Amino acid sequence: MLNSQRRRDEKEFTFQRLHILWLTVFLLFVALLLRLSWVQLSSGETYHQLAAENNFKQIPIVAPRGNIVDHEGKLLVGSQPLYTAIYLETDQTTEQKRMTAKKLAASLGMSLKEVLKNMDVGLDTKGKQVARKQPPYYPKKIKDRLTEKEVARLSEHPSEFKGVNVILEPLREYRKDSFAVQTLGYVRPFQGAKNSLEKYKKASKKSDSDDYLDWEQVGMDGLEYSYQDQLRGKNGYRIVRVNSAGKVQEVIKKVNPRSGNKLYTTLDEKMQLEAEKKVEQHLSYLRNQAPGRDRSPYARNAYAVAMEVKSGRIRSMISYPDYDPNIWNGSVTSQDYNKLAYTIRNGTISEAPYDARYADDPDKEYRRHPLSVLPLGSTFKPMMALMGLDKGLITAYTPFKDPGAFYYAPSTAPIRNSSNHNYGMLNVKKALAKSANTFFSWVGSRWYHKDGKKSVKEFQQLTHQFGLGSMSEVPLKGESDGTEDYLSIADRYSGLSGMVLASFGQAQRYTAMQLAQYTATVANNGKRMKPQLVEKIDKKGKIEEIKPELLNTSEIDASHFKTVKYGMVAVTQPGGTASHLFRGLPFKVAAKTGTSEQDIPGRGRVENSVFIAFAPADDPQIAVAVIVPEGGYGGRGAGPIAESLITNYYKRFMKEKK
């Protein structure tokens, strides 16, 4: 019995020892796995160096950026594969590396200084040591867009170009017609971008598998920048074995790149091209052929936006003058930069300068002209009418006898109508049709006398609900929210002066995008939509639709919009200030002309042309806003461009779809 018990105890003891041994082996195995993982994840840099020392290189394969197309899929921006020379540093002496650089300079049409800088071997042209920018094992780009002759030269004489290899990489390719260039934007190498844009500064400090390559193209402006994360693909790489001359002998491993996503913009190719053509022709007409007072010798710039009322989709967006974006695919000289200063900014959303490129002293000349953000003039009157109706200052039929000159305060200059017209008995609808400054100044002064300084704050709050004085939230970098000069006038001088001047659009400055959003909000009975430039994103066959976004709904009672729309329709009918426009359309158009006055230092007072419209008046589909600095009378300078936009929208989106 005791022996039996003893044998059982010995078996249990042996079994326990086996458990302990098994557990120990398991723990050692886990530790080994963890160590291997740690080596792979945390010692990558060390093993990169070891790989370099042992003639193994990792050559990145840049992923093509996603295409940008119009709403129908017509290509606007693409990529093309081009030959590029890269350098994989060898174990040559410094003098041998310098000789290789000399041969490269002669063969590629580059300076020795530029080649050595790109090779980044720590040498200057005299062979002296200089600081490196990247580790020795890091591949360096020497030159892209190699010609067939250059490719043949490098490939046929490998002994002369040790360490140099020719690879294919994608290069951004833009159209030759400068299609919506400021809206689409442009790309530049990451190396320069990380020194100028915060987004890329942060990216350069990260250390992971998604690191940017110095020569990788990244978005700098427009949709290229705003949708950088969507357009950028995922880079691949090849791990290769090279010989002592730095030539690839064997591919050990290859991970293919994954191209970026395709952006379907809301822009319409035909409508955009027609609008750009119209703008160029009309500005030339204003400067050279327009008769009498319509002649505008300084009309060189124009900004226009066509925005769908119910969705916020932008169908056309013009900032003129424009430029050829393919300039960014090469070296940009200081002379190029000087010219770009007058064309690169998107004047529909920010302050763009006068086109002074052809002046003897461009820097001096552009200061003598308005920027793209300027007073909206009488195009503000529909907004003032809505506020006056909503605040109970007027009704649809409140009579006002036009005095011809309205004095809102003693010792102040009177407010007069254009050409000193006296329109007799007015109500709000007729005042809109005739664009009577006196009527709206009277409404503004009544509001201030009724509510005092409170009126200024309420004025601001209501205008912001229509996008005037607030960001439109268009998905583009650098948008301006305009300038509300009436606030400083109210603070420095008097609230009454600020309210009166603002009532007919002379004490506030807005962008063309803000005016388009405001016009669409009036047409949409107070519903403000976010401007939309991308309709959908194709993520390798998986489509992501970008839905319309309602930003806010105005506090103004919906019943007042009918009255204001009636007055805006009268603008385009016989007796209205734009009766000469839109005659060829099968529906009525609601519009408002604007001729804003602006004092320019050294020039005096100039007249800017502004125009807003939406159509069809009884079921609004499209809203447009046009600004022509120094374009004169609104119906003549900006009106024909607005007419062209609405006509082309009708042809493309209404008539063709019936």
XYZ file of C-alpha atoms in Angstrom:
658
model
C 0.000 0.000 0.000
C 2.792 2.401 0.930
C 4.747 1.425 -2.197
C 1.730 2.116 -4.356
C 1.286 5.574 -2.776
C 4.981 6.288 -3.253
C 4.791 5.420 -6.972
C 1.793 7.720 -7.443
C 3.648 10.583 -5.729
C 6.699 10.051 -7.972
C 4.493 10.109 -11.115
C 2.816 13.372 -10.024
C 6.228 14.915 -9.267
C 7.545 13.868 -12.690
C 4.406 15.240 -14.363
C 4.813 18.604 -12.573
C 8.464 18.801 -13.672
C 7.411 18.150 -17.260
C 4.839 20.996 -16.984
C 7.511 23.343 -15.695
C 9.872 22.335 -18.499
C 7.131 22.823 -21.126
C 6.261 26.258 -19.705
C 9.921 27.279 -19.701
C 10.337 26.262 -23.342
C 7.148 28.127 -24.275
C 8.299 31.304 -22.526
C 11.692 31.123 -24.212
C 9.964 30.702 -27.584
C 7.736 33.745 -26.912
C 10.756 35.767 -25.867
C 12.502 34.788 -29.081
C 9.494 35.905 -31.166
C 9.290 39.208 -29.318
C 12.982 39.755 -29.864
C 12.637 39.093 -33.578
C 9.714 41.533 -33.760
C 11.708 44.139 -31.885
C 14.605 43.689 -34.273
C 12.315 44.162 -37.272
C 10.296 47.096 -35.930
C 12.816 49.045 -33.901
C 16.112 48.387 -35.601
C 15.121 49.190 -39.162
C 17.565 52.077 -39.447
C 20.461 49.903 -38.289
C 19.626 47.175 -40.745
C 19.243 49.723 -43.537
C 22.840 50.706 -42.867
C 23.975 47.077 -42.702
C 22.155 46.420 -45.957
C 23.953 49.376 -47.545
C 27.325 48.074 -46.358
C 26.549 44.645 -47.775
C 25.535 45.949 -51.220
C 21.793 45.690 -50.662
C 19.649 48.739 -51.423
C 16.010 49.639 -50.987
C 14.843 51.629 -54.000
C 11.498 53.383 -53.515
C 8.832 53.214 -56.221
C 6.768 56.404 -56.195
C 3.030 55.808 -56.424
C 1.147 57.724 -59.153
C -1.149 60.423 -57.815
C -4.845 59.908 -58.444
C -6.391 61.549 -61.498
C -8.628 64.595 -61.214
C -11.595 64.585 -63.604
C -14.701 66.662 -64.216
C -18.130 65.439 -63.077
C -18.486 63.343 -66.241
C -15.059 61.744 -65.915
C -13.194 63.900 -68.445
C -9.522 64.100 -67.486
C -8.376 67.385 -65.973
C -5.144 66.298 -64.271
C -3.257 63.028 -64.720
C 0.193 61.490 -64.383
C 2.632 60.152 -66.933
C 5.573 57.760 -66.398
C 8.936 59.359 -67.131
C 12.538 58.215 -66.922
C 14.486 59.407 -63.893
C 18.167 59.041 -62.991
C 18.854 58.103 -59.366
C 22.145 57.632 -57.552
C 22.976 54.732 -55.220
C 26.174 55.709 -53.464
C 29.155 53.433 -54.120
C 32.413 52.780 -52.273
C 34.372 54.943 -54.707
C 36.832 57.524 -53.472
C 35.698 61.119 -53.147
C 37.657 62.080 -56.252
C 36.050 59.273 -58.252
C 32.601 60.437 -57.137
C 33.452 63.971 -58.232
C 34.552 62.669 -61.647
C 31.267 60.754 -61.957
C 29.440 64.008 -61.184
C 31.393 65.826 -63.926
C 30.444 63.192 -66.495
C 26.808 63.390 -65.386
C 26.809 67.182 -65.678
C 28.111 66.986 -69.241
C 25.685 64.233 -70.276
C 22.548 65.650 -68.631
C 23.065 69.339 -69.382
C 23.419 70.274 -65.730
C 25.975 72.234 -63.742
C 28.503 70.340 -61.644
C 27.242 72.183 -58.580
C 23.672 71.017 -59.203
C 24.708 67.396 -59.824
C 26.806 67.228 -56.634
C 23.974 68.776 -54.678
C 21.576 66.115 -55.959
C 24.032 63.250 -55.466
C 24.461 64.411 -51.849
C 27.854 62.730 -51.368
C 29.173 65.464 -49.078
C 31.355 67.203 -51.669
C 31.410 70.608 -53.323
C 32.756 71.396 -56.803
C 36.305 71.720 -55.477
C 36.190 68.388 -53.699
C 35.880 69.872 -50.219
C 33.703 68.205 -47.595
C 30.203 69.650 -47.036
C 27.277 68.478 -44.901
C 25.029 65.741 -46.250
C 21.256 66.037 -46.313
C 20.468 62.309 -46.272
C 22.251 59.139 -45.105
C 24.644 57.551 -47.661
C 22.384 54.544 -48.261
C 19.410 56.752 -49.209
C 18.703 56.818 -52.999
C 19.152 60.318 -54.499
C 17.382 61.728 -57.552
C 19.728 63.335 -60.074
C 17.295 64.367 -62.801
C 13.787 63.490 -63.998
C 12.175 63.650 -67.436
C 15.244 62.229 -69.128
C 15.297 62.339 -72.923
C 15.751 59.179 -74.967
C 19.275 60.331 -75.766
C 20.090 60.804 -72.071
C 18.653 57.381 -71.174
C 20.747 55.743 -73.889
C 23.886 57.546 -72.761
C 23.516 56.439 -69.134
C 22.534 52.891 -70.020
C 25.213 52.245 -72.640
C 28.158 53.493 -70.586
C 27.638 52.106 -67.072
C 31.356 52.219 -66.215
C 31.353 56.011 -66.569
C 28.340 56.511 -64.308
C 28.928 54.262 -61.320
C 25.991 54.244 -58.912
C 23.607 55.786 -61.464
C 20.436 53.853 -62.350
C 17.504 54.784 -64.596
C 14.016 54.136 -63.219
C 10.450 55.071 -64.152
C 8.450 57.439 -61.942
C 5.143 59.317 -62.370
C 5.109 63.039 -63.087
C 2.018 65.228 -62.780
C 0.587 66.180 -66.153
C -1.742 69.149 -66.583
C -3.759 70.292 -69.551
C -2.353 72.892 -71.910
C -5.439 75.122 -71.744
C -4.905 76.254 -68.103
C -8.324 74.812 -67.169
C -9.412 76.225 -63.760
C -5.738 76.283 -62.850
C -6.014 78.088 -59.499
C -8.863 75.819 -58.405
C -7.108 72.572 -59.336
C -3.812 73.765 -57.844
C -0.340 72.380 -58.446
C 2.337 70.085 -56.994
C 5.977 70.467 -56.016
C 8.620 68.126 -54.562
C 8.197 67.335 -50.878
C 11.709 68.606 -50.155
C 10.608 72.187 -50.740
C 7.067 71.777 -49.445
C 8.216 70.672 -45.987
C 9.952 74.013 -45.541
C 6.937 76.139 -46.436
C 3.684 74.416 -45.441
C 2.847 73.320 -41.901
C 1.090 70.181 -43.103
C 4.307 68.861 -44.613
C 6.508 70.132 -41.807
C 4.596 67.819 -39.481
C 4.804 64.939 -41.963
C 8.583 65.319 -42.230
C 8.937 64.759 -38.486
C 7.155 61.412 -38.574
C 9.065 58.161 -38.903
C 6.957 55.355 -40.324
C 6.332 53.394 -43.481
C 4.375 56.256 -45.009
C 7.320 58.661 -44.983
C 7.402 61.093 -47.888
C 10.273 60.926 -50.351
C 12.108 64.186 -50.919
C 11.411 64.116 -54.639
C 7.796 62.943 -54.294
C 5.277 65.436 -55.701
C 2.802 66.836 -53.169
C -0.113 69.260 -53.451
C 0.718 72.886 -52.773
C -2.556 74.656 -53.555
C -6.109 74.124 -54.777
C -7.629 70.653 -54.837
C -4.149 69.142 -55.148
C -3.472 70.389 -51.616
C -6.923 70.038 -50.056
C -7.253 66.413 -51.181
C -3.580 65.470 -50.811
C -4.344 62.455 -48.622
C -6.817 61.121 -51.180
C -4.708 61.824 -54.265
C -1.488 60.490 -52.801
C -1.046 56.767 -53.251
C 1.096 54.380 -51.233
C 4.706 54.102 -52.373
C 6.243 50.724 -53.098
C 9.872 49.632 -53.096
C 12.415 47.154 -54.420
C 15.133 45.566 -52.329
C 18.019 44.931 -54.697
C 21.571 43.669 -54.644
C 24.059 45.971 -56.329
C 27.642 45.462 -57.429
C 30.636 47.559 -56.450
C 29.729 50.036 -59.182
C 26.275 50.540 -57.667
C 24.481 48.774 -60.497
C 21.466 46.607 -59.724
C 22.330 42.919 -60.100
C 19.326 41.212 -58.581
C 15.878 42.117 -57.262
C 15.444 40.439 -53.865
C 11.947 41.691 -53.127
C 9.424 43.993 -54.785
C 6.360 45.686 -53.295
C 4.278 47.417 -55.951
C 3.005 50.951 -55.317
C -0.703 51.681 -54.994
C -1.941 54.682 -56.973
C -3.994 57.440 -55.364
C -7.756 57.822 -55.545
C -9.574 59.508 -58.415
C -11.371 62.786 -57.698
C -14.573 63.560 -59.604
C -14.901 67.321 -59.359
C -18.173 69.202 -59.704
C -16.691 71.276 -62.541
C -18.096 70.904 -66.043
C -15.447 70.882 -68.762
C -17.506 72.550 -71.507
C -19.020 75.157 -69.237
C -15.636 76.042 -67.718
C -13.879 76.353 -71.068
C -16.688 78.485 -72.514
C -16.584 80.750 -69.458
C -12.811 81.189 -69.643
C -13.060 82.031 -73.337
C -15.877 84.521 -72.698
C -13.950 86.264 -69.918
C -10.851 86.739 -72.066
C -12.844 88.054 -75.039
C -15.055 90.338 -72.948
C -12.178 91.952 -71.072
C -10.486 92.678 -74.390
C -13.751 94.207 -75.630
C -14.080 96.420 -72.555
C -10.529 97.719 -72.945
C -10.496 98.220 -76.679
C -13.909 98.239 -78.394
C -16.589 99.243 -75.874
C -18.239 102.563 -76.797
C -18.223 105.754 -74.731
C -18.647 105.422 -70.986
C -18.567 101.618 -71.209
C -14.896 101.706 -72.220
C -12.816 100.320 -69.349
C -9.108 100.584 -70.223
C -7.948 98.934 -66.975
C -10.280 95.915 -67.046
C -7.709 93.115 -67.012
C -9.024 90.878 -64.219
C -12.273 88.968 -63.700
C -13.568 86.528 -61.088
C -16.685 84.392 -61.464
C -18.424 81.478 -59.747
C -21.420 79.426 -60.884
C -22.939 77.444 -58.004
C -25.960 75.158 -57.997
C -28.613 76.495 -55.647
C -29.846 73.304 -54.002
C -26.624 71.271 -53.854
C -23.831 73.834 -53.599
C -21.969 72.177 -56.485
C -19.580 74.546 -58.270
C -19.944 74.088 -62.030
C -17.573 76.837 -63.080
C -14.956 78.888 -61.236
C -12.834 81.494 -62.999
C -9.931 83.513 -61.658
C -8.490 85.527 -64.526
C -5.692 85.944 -65.551
C -4.526 82.348 -65.231
C -1.283 80.537 -66.101
C 0.125 77.226 -67.375
C 0.525 74.866 -64.382
C 3.045 72.717 -66.259
C 5.582 75.372 -65.316
C 5.873 73.608 -61.946
C 7.257 70.462 -63.560
C 10.529 72.218 -64.282
C 12.874 74.632 -62.595
C 11.104 77.906 -61.910
C 13.263 80.987 -62.404
C 13.008 84.212 -60.406
C 11.522 85.833 -63.504
C 8.857 83.133 -63.606
C 8.035 83.741 -59.948
C 7.673 87.470 -60.567
C 5.095 86.836 -63.297
C 3.279 84.208 -61.239
C 2.778 86.749 -58.452
C 0.037 88.354 -60.596
C -1.704 85.144 -61.666
C -1.218 82.380 -59.107
C -3.729 83.489 -56.456
C -7.305 82.301 -56.697
C -9.107 85.639 -56.792
C -12.525 84.021 -56.348
C -11.707 83.168 -52.713
C -8.850 85.500 -51.729
C -7.182 88.793 -52.537
C -5.560 88.668 -55.962
C -3.676 91.625 -57.448
C -4.221 93.580 -60.633
C -2.545 92.065 -63.691
C 0.455 94.389 -63.916
C 2.773 91.970 -65.757
C 3.053 94.212 -68.807
C 3.724 97.468 -66.979
C 7.161 99.101 -66.950
C 7.152 98.908 -63.152
C 4.727 96.069 -62.216
C 5.227 96.390 -58.464
C 4.303 100.066 -58.570
C 1.496 99.637 -61.086
C -0.503 96.955 -59.257
C -0.769 99.216 -56.206
C -2.742 101.697 -58.318
C -5.617 99.258 -58.839
C -8.220 97.392 -56.765
C -7.695 93.840 -55.577
C -10.218 91.064 -56.236
C -11.906 91.530 -52.835
C -13.801 94.783 -53.263
C -17.097 96.501 -52.387
C -20.090 94.600 -53.749
C -22.074 97.767 -54.472
C -25.764 97.490 -55.296
C -25.665 93.697 -55.411
C -26.101 93.980 -51.631
C -29.533 95.586 -51.991
C -31.508 92.290 -52.071
C -29.943 91.501 -48.683
C -30.853 94.929 -47.344
C -34.390 94.521 -48.652
C -34.762 91.173 -46.851
C -33.496 92.630 -43.583
C -35.711 95.709 -43.898
C -38.768 93.549 -44.487
C -37.896 91.162 -41.657
C -37.246 93.959 -39.143
C -40.555 95.612 -39.995
C -38.870 98.748 -41.335
C -40.778 98.413 -44.615
C -43.434 96.228 -46.225
C -43.677 95.133 -49.828
C -45.706 98.275 -50.579
C -44.221 100.914 -48.256
C -44.037 104.107 -50.388
C -40.911 106.248 -50.595
C -40.727 109.434 -52.624
C -37.249 109.622 -54.081
C -35.692 112.975 -53.141
C -32.862 112.537 -55.645
C -30.415 113.347 -52.836
C -30.924 111.705 -49.437
C -29.387 113.460 -46.411
C -29.123 110.961 -43.579
C -27.496 113.418 -41.159
C -26.667 117.148 -40.990
C -23.327 118.181 -42.459
C -22.902 114.953 -44.421
C -22.681 114.510 -48.164
C -26.005 113.312 -49.600
C -26.560 109.846 -51.010
C -27.441 110.042 -54.705
C -28.526 107.562 -57.336
C -26.394 106.622 -60.321
C -26.175 109.549 -62.781
C -28.188 111.607 -60.247
C -31.451 109.966 -61.318
C -34.668 110.704 -59.445
C -36.992 107.709 -59.679
C -40.103 109.332 -58.226
C -42.381 107.185 -56.076
C -40.724 103.897 -55.055
C -41.463 100.722 -53.168
C -38.954 97.970 -52.417
C -39.571 96.061 -55.670
C -39.178 99.121 -57.861
C -36.182 100.270 -55.811
C -34.470 96.959 -56.615
C -35.331 97.215 -60.300
C -34.000 100.775 -60.530
C -31.169 100.213 -58.007
C -32.111 103.298 -55.998
C -29.369 104.169 -53.485
C -31.643 106.689 -51.822
C -34.280 104.109 -50.900
C -31.892 101.655 -49.249
C -29.978 104.425 -47.461
C -33.303 105.513 -46.027
C -34.026 101.939 -44.855
C -30.586 101.704 -43.250
C -30.999 105.019 -41.441
C -34.463 103.995 -40.173
C -32.997 100.810 -38.727
C -30.275 102.715 -36.858
C -32.715 105.313 -35.526
C -34.964 102.479 -34.330
C -32.383 100.220 -32.652
C -29.217 102.316 -32.295
C -25.884 100.461 -32.085
C -27.760 97.191 -31.714
C -28.692 97.489 -35.390
C -25.036 97.230 -36.431
C -24.632 93.924 -34.600
C -27.902 92.535 -35.972
C -26.883 93.673 -39.461
C -23.665 91.666 -39.155
C -25.353 88.556 -37.769
C -27.940 88.418 -40.537
C -25.441 88.975 -43.353
C -23.251 86.179 -41.961
C -26.192 83.796 -42.289
C -25.999 84.373 -46.068
C -22.210 83.921 -46.242
C -21.327 87.616 -46.375
C -18.518 88.326 -43.914
C -18.097 84.659 -42.975
C -16.184 81.784 -44.539
C -18.063 80.033 -47.327
C -16.231 76.826 -46.280
C -15.225 76.030 -49.848
C -12.634 73.211 -49.616
C -9.669 75.324 -50.726
C -6.684 76.745 -48.889
C -6.417 80.474 -48.212
C -10.052 81.581 -48.252
C -10.749 85.142 -47.108
C -13.841 86.056 -45.095
C -13.938 89.531 -46.605
C -13.755 92.905 -44.881
C -16.562 94.537 -42.930
C -15.522 98.183 -43.126
C -18.845 99.387 -41.708
C -17.787 98.072 -38.275
C -14.711 100.314 -38.125
C -16.753 103.237 -39.491
C -19.308 102.690 -36.721
C -16.556 102.575 -34.074
C -14.480 105.508 -35.321
C -17.175 107.826 -36.610
C -20.834 106.893 -36.154
C -23.048 103.863 -36.288
C -25.443 105.756 -38.529
C -22.752 106.390 -41.156
C -21.706 102.740 -41.074
C -25.279 101.511 -41.502
C -26.136 103.912 -44.326
C -22.991 103.236 -46.351
C -23.353 99.475 -45.844
C -27.028 99.544 -46.854
C -26.116 99.897 -50.542
C -22.871 97.934 -50.463
C -20.191 100.609 -50.136
C -18.770 99.720 -46.706
C -18.015 96.015 -47.018
C -15.844 93.917 -49.333
C -16.402 90.278 -50.242
C -15.048 87.573 -52.543
C -16.775 86.239 -55.647
C -17.310 82.940 -53.815
C -19.073 84.715 -50.948
C -21.267 86.576 -53.426
C -22.170 83.339 -55.215
C -23.079 81.646 -51.929
C -25.119 84.690 -50.851
C -26.982 84.708 -54.184
C -27.694 80.984 -53.938
C -28.949 81.466 -50.361
C -31.388 84.165 -51.488
C -32.564 81.869 -54.289
C -32.863 78.990 -51.797
C -35.082 80.989 -49.404
C -32.413 81.375 -46.735
C -30.821 77.908 -46.847
C -27.040 78.302 -47.127
C -25.267 75.376 -48.781
C -21.579 74.584 -48.503
C -19.739 75.142 -51.813
C -18.829 71.707 -53.173
C -15.920 71.099 -55.557
C -15.676 67.297 -55.346
C -18.704 65.202 -56.258
C -17.308 61.751 -55.510
C -14.072 59.863 -54.861
C -13.248 56.610 -56.603
C -11.283 54.476 -54.122
C -10.207 51.644 -56.424
C -13.764 50.890 -57.496
C -15.405 51.796 -54.205
C -17.255 55.069 -54.777
C -17.618 57.583 -51.958
C -20.335 60.138 -52.735
C -19.917 63.659 -51.328
C -23.368 64.691 -50.184
C -24.636 68.296 -50.218
C -24.203 70.003 -46.853
C -26.569 72.591 -45.382
C -24.552 75.071 -43.311
C -27.414 77.040 -41.815
C -30.878 78.461 -42.424
C -31.456 82.187 -42.126
C -33.654 83.625 -39.385
C -35.416 85.811 -41.950
C -39.042 84.826 -42.477
C -39.496 82.802 -45.677
C -42.420 84.979 -46.798
C -40.094 87.927 -47.531
C -38.056 86.119 -50.181
C -40.907 86.211 -52.686
C -41.001 90.012 -52.558
C -37.237 90.333 -53.061
C -37.175 87.795 -55.890
C -39.945 89.710 -57.653
C -37.801 92.843 -57.482
C -34.729 90.965 -58.789
C -36.717 89.624 -61.746
C -37.738 93.209 -62.543
C -34.009 94.019 -62.916
C -33.892 91.902 -66.112
C -37.244 93.108 -67.486
C -37.938 96.280 -69.535
C -37.006 99.308 -67.420
C -34.596 97.301 -65.238
C -30.834 97.879 -65.056
C -30.092 94.549 -66.815
C -32.973 94.489 -69.311
C -30.519 93.965 -72.200
C -29.395 90.583 -70.850
C -30.834 87.014 -70.832
C -33.227 87.614 -73.729
C -32.404 84.298 -75.390
C -33.431 82.111 -72.449
C -36.843 80.412 -72.175
C -37.295 81.485 -68.539
C -36.980 84.587 -66.402
C -33.760 85.412 -64.581
C -33.503 87.191 -61.228
C -30.486 89.473 -61.016
C -28.907 92.535 -59.470
C -26.347 94.861 -60.982
C -23.670 96.580 -58.938
C -21.276 99.430 -59.656
C -19.131 99.821 -56.570
C -17.004 102.901 -56.034
C -13.553 102.578 -54.507
C -10.906 105.175 -53.667
C -7.400 104.088 -54.696
C -4.367 105.995 -53.353
C -2.696 107.871 -56.185
C -5.609 107.268 -58.552
C -8.743 108.601 -56.966
C -12.153 106.960 -57.349
C -12.625 103.952 -59.634
C -15.749 101.988 -60.544
C -15.871 98.210 -60.204
C -18.392 96.048 -62.010
C -20.306 93.448 -59.960
C -23.223 91.233 -60.978
C -25.264 88.465 -59.318
C -28.095 86.360 -60.757
C -29.999 83.118 -60.367
C -32.249 81.156 -62.717
C -34.877 80.077 -63.482
C -36.467 82.702 -61.281
C -39.483 80.551 -60.353
C -37.429 77.392 -59.647
C -33.786 78.404 -59.084
C -31.172 75.887 -60.221
C -28.011 77.967 -60.702
C -26.620 81.097 -59.016
C -23.736 83.151 -60.392
C -21.552 86.006 -59.182
C -19.113 88.001 -61.310
C -16.584 90.678 -60.351
C -14.640 92.794 -62.860
C -12.386 95.284 -61.039
C -12.476 98.652 -62.833
C -15.049 97.189 -65.204
C -17.437 100.132 -64.865
C -21.209 99.715 -64.860
C -22.286 96.332 -63.461
C -24.691 95.488 -66.265
C -22.030 96.146 -68.917
C -18.778 95.020 -67.324
C -19.786 91.878 -65.399
C -23.311 91.240 -66.704
C -22.397 89.616 -70.053
C -20.136 87.115 -68.268
C -22.994 86.179 -65.920
C -25.302 85.842 -68.928
C -22.840 83.452 -70.587
C -22.574 81.309 -67.439
C -26.332 80.920 -67.031
C -26.845 80.299 -70.757
C -24.202 77.566 -70.802
C -25.620 76.003 -67.634
C -29.024 75.882 -69.313
C -27.522 74.161 -72.370
C -25.460 71.655 -70.371
C -27.678 70.798 -67.399
C -31.231 71.677 -68.356
C -31.794 71.598 -72.117
C -29.583 68.529 -72.797
C -31.250 66.531 -70.025
C -34.828 67.112 -71.123
